[in-house]
Amino acid sequence: MAIVSSTVINELKSTIKAIAVSGKGLLAADESTGTISKRFNALNIACTEESRRNYRELLLTTPSLEKYISGVILYEETLYQKSTQDISFPELLMQKKIIPGIKVDKGLIQLPGTDEKSTQGLDGLFERLKDYKAQGARFAKWRAIYSIAKNTPSRLAIQTNAEDLARYAAICQETGIVPIIEPEVLIDGDHTLDRCFNVSAEVLHTVFHKLYTHKVLLECVILKPSMVTPGNSCLQQISHQDIAEATISVLKQTVPSAVPTINFLSGGQSPLQAIQNLNAMHQNKTILPWNLSFSFARALQEPCMNAWLGKAENRNMAQEIFSKQVKLASLASVGKYEHGLESKQK
Ligand code: 13P
């Protein structure tokens, strides 16, 4: 068990309780400036501090967001920005009883001696978390990536990333911040479903071993994994059912039942694929020990950003589209999405 006081444990548990709610998921709106620039540039949207603020305000002020979303992961810039009504974004979320969170890793760097990546941001993390907490953040996110190729991910990359995820999680818990642990097995490549299954199993086994070693309290973490899918250039024909079965099977083999909630990333699947795969996981009749929901960025935001295009006159339409997408993901998180609903839903 983590060496944190009972007051801090209670604080962590109350955050988890507010997040792991059946039928609700997380919105990842924590794209770094580099990542959101790429997304905006692709749509010819000017990327400035003000256009990013405008876009994030559009997302966060979408009517009824709180019916489907229990927490939002913000980027550091957004955590300190304010709405047009001069309310800080974390405060705006808290008024809707949505928990504000923050991406705390500082991005990817080359893992020396390899062509793989590790994640930076541990130095000074304890102090940064205290500032983020004062600003309203109650949970955090750290993303590690694993690329599948003939000789990767290497044992070194798997071990190093797991160690860093565990150190990050322990530091978060010490400050009363719930850590989202995000080991993303990338979808890029022509690998098969089986290969992704095997890599995901090894990655998750190693992550949970390191979490144990670093005395992380498993009851107070959120796991944010990728779904088990074939690579995006693999020609294998795979159903949502196959993906759901492989994903659940890997999770059952590797994730202790003490973990309260698993919230998937969408990882470059189309928005509909991600929603249908999550929905298929809930068709499985066996009882799962964890809440199983979403923490999507692209699968929630893509249709909305495409509709907005940086133009004030598109704002209402973009919010409506966003609201529909969030509702579809919410339905999928309890297995109630039905085929074709995306075109019918008003
Ligand atoms: P996607 O859902 O677009 O994969 O993003 C999730 C995320 O938070 C990546 O770190």
PDB file of C-alpha atoms in Angstrom, residues 58-59 62-65 67-69 271-272 275 294 296 299-301 303-304 307 316-332 337 340-346:
ATOM      1  CA  LEU A  58     -16.764  25.798 -26.822  1.00  0.00           C
ATOM      2  CA  LEU A  59     -16.149  22.246 -25.582  1.00  0.00           C
ATOM      3  CA  THR A  62     -21.499  22.559 -24.221  1.00  0.00           C
ATOM      4  CA  PRO A  63     -24.959  22.245 -22.654  1.00  0.00           C
ATOM      5  CA  SER A  64     -25.565  19.072 -20.593  1.00  0.00           C
ATOM      6  CA  LEU A  65     -21.926  17.982 -20.831  1.00  0.00           C
ATOM      7  CA  LYS A  67     -24.716  14.230 -18.062  1.00  0.00           C
ATOM      8  CA  TYR A  68     -22.090  12.249 -19.969  1.00  0.00           C
ATOM      9  CA  ILE A  69     -18.701  13.507 -18.788  1.00  0.00           C
ATOM     10  CA  PRO A 271     -14.789   7.999 -33.793  1.00  0.00           C
ATOM     11  CA  LEU A 272     -17.422   5.420 -34.735  1.00  0.00           C
ATOM     12  CA  ILE A 275     -17.546   3.858 -29.896  1.00  0.00           C
ATOM     13  CA  PHE A 294     -13.812   6.160 -22.325  1.00  0.00           C
ATOM     14  CA  PHE A 296     -11.268   9.868 -25.779  1.00  0.00           C
ATOM     15  CA  ALA A 299     -13.183  10.185 -31.052  1.00  0.00           C
ATOM     16  CA  LEU A 300     -15.125  12.874 -29.181  1.00  0.00           C
ATOM     17  CA  GLN A 301     -13.688  16.016 -30.703  1.00  0.00           C
ATOM     18  CA  PRO A 303     -16.649  15.828 -35.727  1.00  0.00           C
ATOM     19  CA  CYS A 304     -16.975  18.958 -33.584  1.00  0.00           C
ATOM     20  CA  ALA A 307     -17.806  21.617 -37.908  1.00  0.00           C
ATOM     21  CA  ASN A 316     -23.661  26.391 -31.857  1.00  0.00           C
ATOM     22  CA  MET A 317     -23.679  23.734 -34.544  1.00  0.00           C
ATOM     23  CA  ALA A 318     -20.281  22.459 -33.359  1.00  0.00           C
ATOM     24  CA  GLN A 319     -21.564  22.236 -29.781  1.00  0.00           C
ATOM     25  CA  GLU A 320     -24.597  20.260 -30.922  1.00  0.00           C
ATOM     26  CA  ILE A 321     -22.382  17.844 -32.819  1.00  0.00           C
ATOM     27  CA  PHE A 322     -20.063  17.518 -29.837  1.00  0.00           C
ATOM     28  CA  SER A 323     -22.993  16.886 -27.540  1.00  0.00           C
ATOM     29  CA  LYS A 324     -24.260  14.074 -29.794  1.00  0.00           C
ATOM     30  CA  GLN A 325     -20.830  12.472 -29.960  1.00  0.00           C
ATOM     31  CA  VAL A 326     -20.395  12.562 -26.203  1.00  0.00           C
ATOM     32  CA  LYS A 327     -23.834  11.019 -25.773  1.00  0.00           C
ATOM     33  CA  LEU A 328     -22.984   8.180 -28.187  1.00  0.00           C
ATOM     34  CA  ALA A 329     -19.815   7.429 -26.214  1.00  0.00           C
ATOM     35  CA  SER A 330     -21.818   7.480 -22.996  1.00  0.00           C
ATOM     36  CA  LEU A 331     -24.320   4.996 -24.445  1.00  0.00           C
ATOM     37  CA  ALA A 332     -21.440   2.769 -25.589  1.00  0.00           C
ATOM     38  CA  TYR A 337     -25.225   2.184 -28.456  1.00  0.00           C
ATOM     39  CA  GLY A 340     -27.048   3.666 -37.000  1.00  0.00           C
ATOM     40  CA  LEU A 341     -27.827   5.790 -33.941  1.00  0.00           C
ATOM     41  CA  GLU A 342     -25.229   8.361 -34.991  1.00  0.00           C
ATOM     42  CA  SER A 343     -27.287   9.364 -38.027  1.00  0.00           C
ATOM     43  CA  LYS A 344     -30.673   9.160 -36.275  1.00  0.00           C
ATOM     44  CA  GLN A 345     -29.830  10.901 -33.030  1.00  0.00           C
ATOM     45  CA  LYS A 346     -31.119  14.439 -32.652  1.00  0.00           C
TER      46      LYS A 346
END
